[in-house]
Short mmCIF file of C-alpha atoms in Angstrom, two decimals:
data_model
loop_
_atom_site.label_atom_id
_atom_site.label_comp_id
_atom_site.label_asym_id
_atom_site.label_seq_id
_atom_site.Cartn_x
_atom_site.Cartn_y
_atom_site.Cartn_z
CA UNK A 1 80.14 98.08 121.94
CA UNK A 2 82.28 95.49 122.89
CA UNK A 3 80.63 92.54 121.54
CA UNK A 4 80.90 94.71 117.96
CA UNK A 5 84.33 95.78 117.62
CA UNK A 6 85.25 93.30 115.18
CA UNK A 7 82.13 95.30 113.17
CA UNK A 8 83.88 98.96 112.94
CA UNK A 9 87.45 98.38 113.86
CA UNK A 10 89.05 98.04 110.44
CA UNK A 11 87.20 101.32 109.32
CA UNK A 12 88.04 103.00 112.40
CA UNK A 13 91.88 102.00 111.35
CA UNK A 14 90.88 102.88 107.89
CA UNK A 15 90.08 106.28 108.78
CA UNK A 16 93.85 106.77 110.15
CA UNK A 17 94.87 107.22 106.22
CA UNK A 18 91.90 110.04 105.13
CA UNK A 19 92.78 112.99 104.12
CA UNK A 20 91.55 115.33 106.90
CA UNK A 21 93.63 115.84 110.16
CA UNK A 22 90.80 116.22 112.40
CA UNK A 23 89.53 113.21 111.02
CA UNK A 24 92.63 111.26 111.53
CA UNK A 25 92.99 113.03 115.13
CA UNK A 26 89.72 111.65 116.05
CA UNK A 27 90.25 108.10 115.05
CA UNK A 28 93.48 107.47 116.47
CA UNK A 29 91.82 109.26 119.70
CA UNK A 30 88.76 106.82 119.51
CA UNK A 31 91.63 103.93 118.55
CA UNK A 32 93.39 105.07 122.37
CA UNK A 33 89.79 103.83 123.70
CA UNK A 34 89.64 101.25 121.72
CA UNK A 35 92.93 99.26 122.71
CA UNK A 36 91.95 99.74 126.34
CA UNK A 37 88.39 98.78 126.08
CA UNK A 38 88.21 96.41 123.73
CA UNK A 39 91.59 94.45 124.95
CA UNK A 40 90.50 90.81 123.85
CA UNK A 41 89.66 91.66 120.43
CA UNK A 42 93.68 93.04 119.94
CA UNK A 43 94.99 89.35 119.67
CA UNK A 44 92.26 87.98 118.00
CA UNK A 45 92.96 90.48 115.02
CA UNK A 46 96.71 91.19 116.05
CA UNK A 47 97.84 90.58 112.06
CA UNK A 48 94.91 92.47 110.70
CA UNK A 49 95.43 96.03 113.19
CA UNK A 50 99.34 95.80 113.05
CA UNK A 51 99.54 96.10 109.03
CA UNK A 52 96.76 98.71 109.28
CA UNK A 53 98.59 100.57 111.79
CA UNK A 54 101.76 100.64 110.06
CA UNK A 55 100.44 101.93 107.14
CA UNK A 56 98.42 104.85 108.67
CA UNK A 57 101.77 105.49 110.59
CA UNK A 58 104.09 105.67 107.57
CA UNK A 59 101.74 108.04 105.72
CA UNK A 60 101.27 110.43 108.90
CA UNK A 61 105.39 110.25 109.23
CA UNK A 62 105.64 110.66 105.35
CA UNK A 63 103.29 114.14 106.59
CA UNK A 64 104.95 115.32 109.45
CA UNK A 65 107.93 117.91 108.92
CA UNK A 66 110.44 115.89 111.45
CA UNK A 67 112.85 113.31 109.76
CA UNK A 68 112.11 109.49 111.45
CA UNK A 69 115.14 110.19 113.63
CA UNK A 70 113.65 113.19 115.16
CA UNK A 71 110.71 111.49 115.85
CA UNK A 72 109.82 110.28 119.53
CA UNK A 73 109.47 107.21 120.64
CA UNK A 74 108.33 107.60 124.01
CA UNK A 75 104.98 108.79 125.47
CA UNK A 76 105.01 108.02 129.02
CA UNK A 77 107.02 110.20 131.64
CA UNK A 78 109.04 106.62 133.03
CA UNK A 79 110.46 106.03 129.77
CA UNK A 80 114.30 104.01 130.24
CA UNK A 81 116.66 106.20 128.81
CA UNK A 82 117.84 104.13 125.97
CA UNK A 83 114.73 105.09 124.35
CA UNK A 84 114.73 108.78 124.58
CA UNK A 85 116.34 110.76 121.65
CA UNK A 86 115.66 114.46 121.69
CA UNK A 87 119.19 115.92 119.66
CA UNK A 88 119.34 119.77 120.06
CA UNK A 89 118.25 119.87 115.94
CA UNK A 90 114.90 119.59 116.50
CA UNK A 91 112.99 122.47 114.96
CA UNK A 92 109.13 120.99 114.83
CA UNK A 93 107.38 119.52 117.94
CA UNK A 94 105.48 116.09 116.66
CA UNK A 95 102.12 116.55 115.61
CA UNK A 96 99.73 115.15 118.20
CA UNK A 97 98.82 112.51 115.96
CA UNK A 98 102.72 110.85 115.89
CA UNK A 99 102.14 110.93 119.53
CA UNK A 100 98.90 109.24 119.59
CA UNK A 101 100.32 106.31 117.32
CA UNK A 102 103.08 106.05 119.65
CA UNK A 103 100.83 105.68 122.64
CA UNK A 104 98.58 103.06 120.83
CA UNK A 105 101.84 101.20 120.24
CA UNK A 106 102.53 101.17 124.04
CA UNK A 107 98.96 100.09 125.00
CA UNK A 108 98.92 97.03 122.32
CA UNK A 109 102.03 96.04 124.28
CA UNK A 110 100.31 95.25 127.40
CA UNK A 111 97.89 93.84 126.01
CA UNK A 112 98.97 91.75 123.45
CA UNK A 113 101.50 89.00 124.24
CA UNK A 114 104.69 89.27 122.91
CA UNK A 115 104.89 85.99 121.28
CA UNK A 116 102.26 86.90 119.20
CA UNK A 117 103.73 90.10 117.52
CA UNK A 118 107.53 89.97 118.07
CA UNK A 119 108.24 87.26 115.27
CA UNK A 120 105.74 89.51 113.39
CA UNK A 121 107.67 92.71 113.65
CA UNK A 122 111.05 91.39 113.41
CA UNK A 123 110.16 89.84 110.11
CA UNK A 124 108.47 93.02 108.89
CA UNK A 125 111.93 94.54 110.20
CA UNK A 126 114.49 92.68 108.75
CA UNK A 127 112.63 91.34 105.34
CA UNK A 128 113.08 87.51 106.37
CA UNK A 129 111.04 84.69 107.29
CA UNK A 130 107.49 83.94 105.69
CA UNK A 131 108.14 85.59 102.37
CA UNK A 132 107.23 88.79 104.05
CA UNK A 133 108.29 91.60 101.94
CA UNK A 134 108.49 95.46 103.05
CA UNK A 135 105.86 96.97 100.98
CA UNK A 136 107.74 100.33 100.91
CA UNK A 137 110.86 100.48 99.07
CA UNK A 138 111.99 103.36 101.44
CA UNK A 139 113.96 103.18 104.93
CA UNK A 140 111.13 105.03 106.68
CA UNK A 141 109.25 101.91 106.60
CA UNK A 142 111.13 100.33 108.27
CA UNK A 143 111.91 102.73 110.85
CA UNK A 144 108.06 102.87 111.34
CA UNK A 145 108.51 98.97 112.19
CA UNK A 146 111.02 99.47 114.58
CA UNK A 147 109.35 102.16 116.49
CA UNK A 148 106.53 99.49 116.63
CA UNK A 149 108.31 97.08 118.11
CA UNK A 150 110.13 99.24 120.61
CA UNK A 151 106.81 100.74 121.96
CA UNK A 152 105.33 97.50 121.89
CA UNK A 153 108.23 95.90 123.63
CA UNK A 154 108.13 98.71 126.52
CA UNK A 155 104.29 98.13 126.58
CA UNK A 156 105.26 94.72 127.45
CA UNK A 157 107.34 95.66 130.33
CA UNK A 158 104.30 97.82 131.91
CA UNK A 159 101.89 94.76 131.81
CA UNK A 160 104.44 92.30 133.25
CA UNK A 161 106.91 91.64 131.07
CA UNK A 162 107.46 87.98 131.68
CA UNK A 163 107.07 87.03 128.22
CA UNK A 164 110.20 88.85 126.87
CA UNK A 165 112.35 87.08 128.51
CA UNK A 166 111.85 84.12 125.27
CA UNK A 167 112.41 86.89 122.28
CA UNK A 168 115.14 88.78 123.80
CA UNK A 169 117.44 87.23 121.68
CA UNK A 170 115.58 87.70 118.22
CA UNK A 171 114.91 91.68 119.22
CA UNK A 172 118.47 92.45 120.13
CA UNK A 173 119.68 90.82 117.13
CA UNK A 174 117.12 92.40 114.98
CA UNK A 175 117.75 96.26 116.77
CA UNK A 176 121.34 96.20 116.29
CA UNK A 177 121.52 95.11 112.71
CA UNK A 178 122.92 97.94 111.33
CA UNK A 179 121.71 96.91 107.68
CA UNK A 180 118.13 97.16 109.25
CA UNK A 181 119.15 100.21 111.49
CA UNK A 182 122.13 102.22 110.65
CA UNK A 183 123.53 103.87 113.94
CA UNK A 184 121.89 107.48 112.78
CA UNK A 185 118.61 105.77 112.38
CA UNK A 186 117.65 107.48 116.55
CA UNK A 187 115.23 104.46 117.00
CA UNK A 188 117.21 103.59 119.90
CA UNK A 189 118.94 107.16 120.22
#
């Protein structure tokens, strides 16, 4: 299985988009095992998965009935308490599927090093650098990017950590932008 990820990932990350739930459930499920099993093949294909990702995570969020600053951004019981957010207005729990993105987030973060998706995010964040563009002309795009980052960034922290240290800079800069994150955006709640 391992020596064919490369085969059936991008279909697997595909299948994050179609149109049935259960089908969606499965994949990001499979996606979990994926991450974890398949480790080596996440920086290989780091630019291909991330864009994939996003997109499959925008759509579900575009499907879920919470507004982006409702949603969580933590999936672990240890999270810091900068990143939890849970204001009293919350009427819906998150699907199981916002959950399951979030938790794929975490687990590319200790995986992946962060100098090979911070600069890649931040970009994607802030619409600068590489003539990268959002592809979305709404702000939920972008708050799908920073919830990215953040998970990925606290994913970092379980697996070490060590490389932060370099980007801490660029990501508090980025964070704190209010023209990329207006204070009411609850990305860092």
């Amino acid at each position: 299985m391992r020596s064919n990820c490369k085969r059936f990932l991008t279909a697997v990350l595909n299948e994050l988009t179609a149109w049935q739930e259960h089908t969606r459930l499965k994949s990001i499920r499979l996606i979990m095992l994926l991450v974890v099993l398949c480790e080596e093949h996440l920086t290989i294909d780091t630019y291909t998965i991330i864009p994939l990702l996003l997109k499959a995570y925008y759509t579900t969020i575009q499907e879920t009935p919470l507004t982006m600053h409702q949603a969580p951004i933590s999936t672990s019981h240890h999270t810091p308490s900068f990143l939890h957010h849970t204001p009293s207005s919350i009427h819906h729990t998150p699907s199981e599927l916002v959950y399951g993105f979030l938790t794929v987030f975490e687990l590319m973060g200790r995986f992946i090093h962060p100098d090979t998706y911070v600069y890649y995010l931040v970009c994607r964040l802030t619409n600068e650098g590489d003539g990268v563009a959002n592809p979305y002309t709404d702000h939920t795009y972008t708050l799908c990017v920073a919830h990215m980052l953040v998970m990925m960034v606290y994913g970092s922290k379980g697996g070490g950590g060590g490389g932060l240290a370099p980007h801490l800079d660029v990501l508090v800069k980025a964070l704190t932008d209010l023209r990329v994150l207006p204070l009411d955006s609850g990305v860092l709640g």
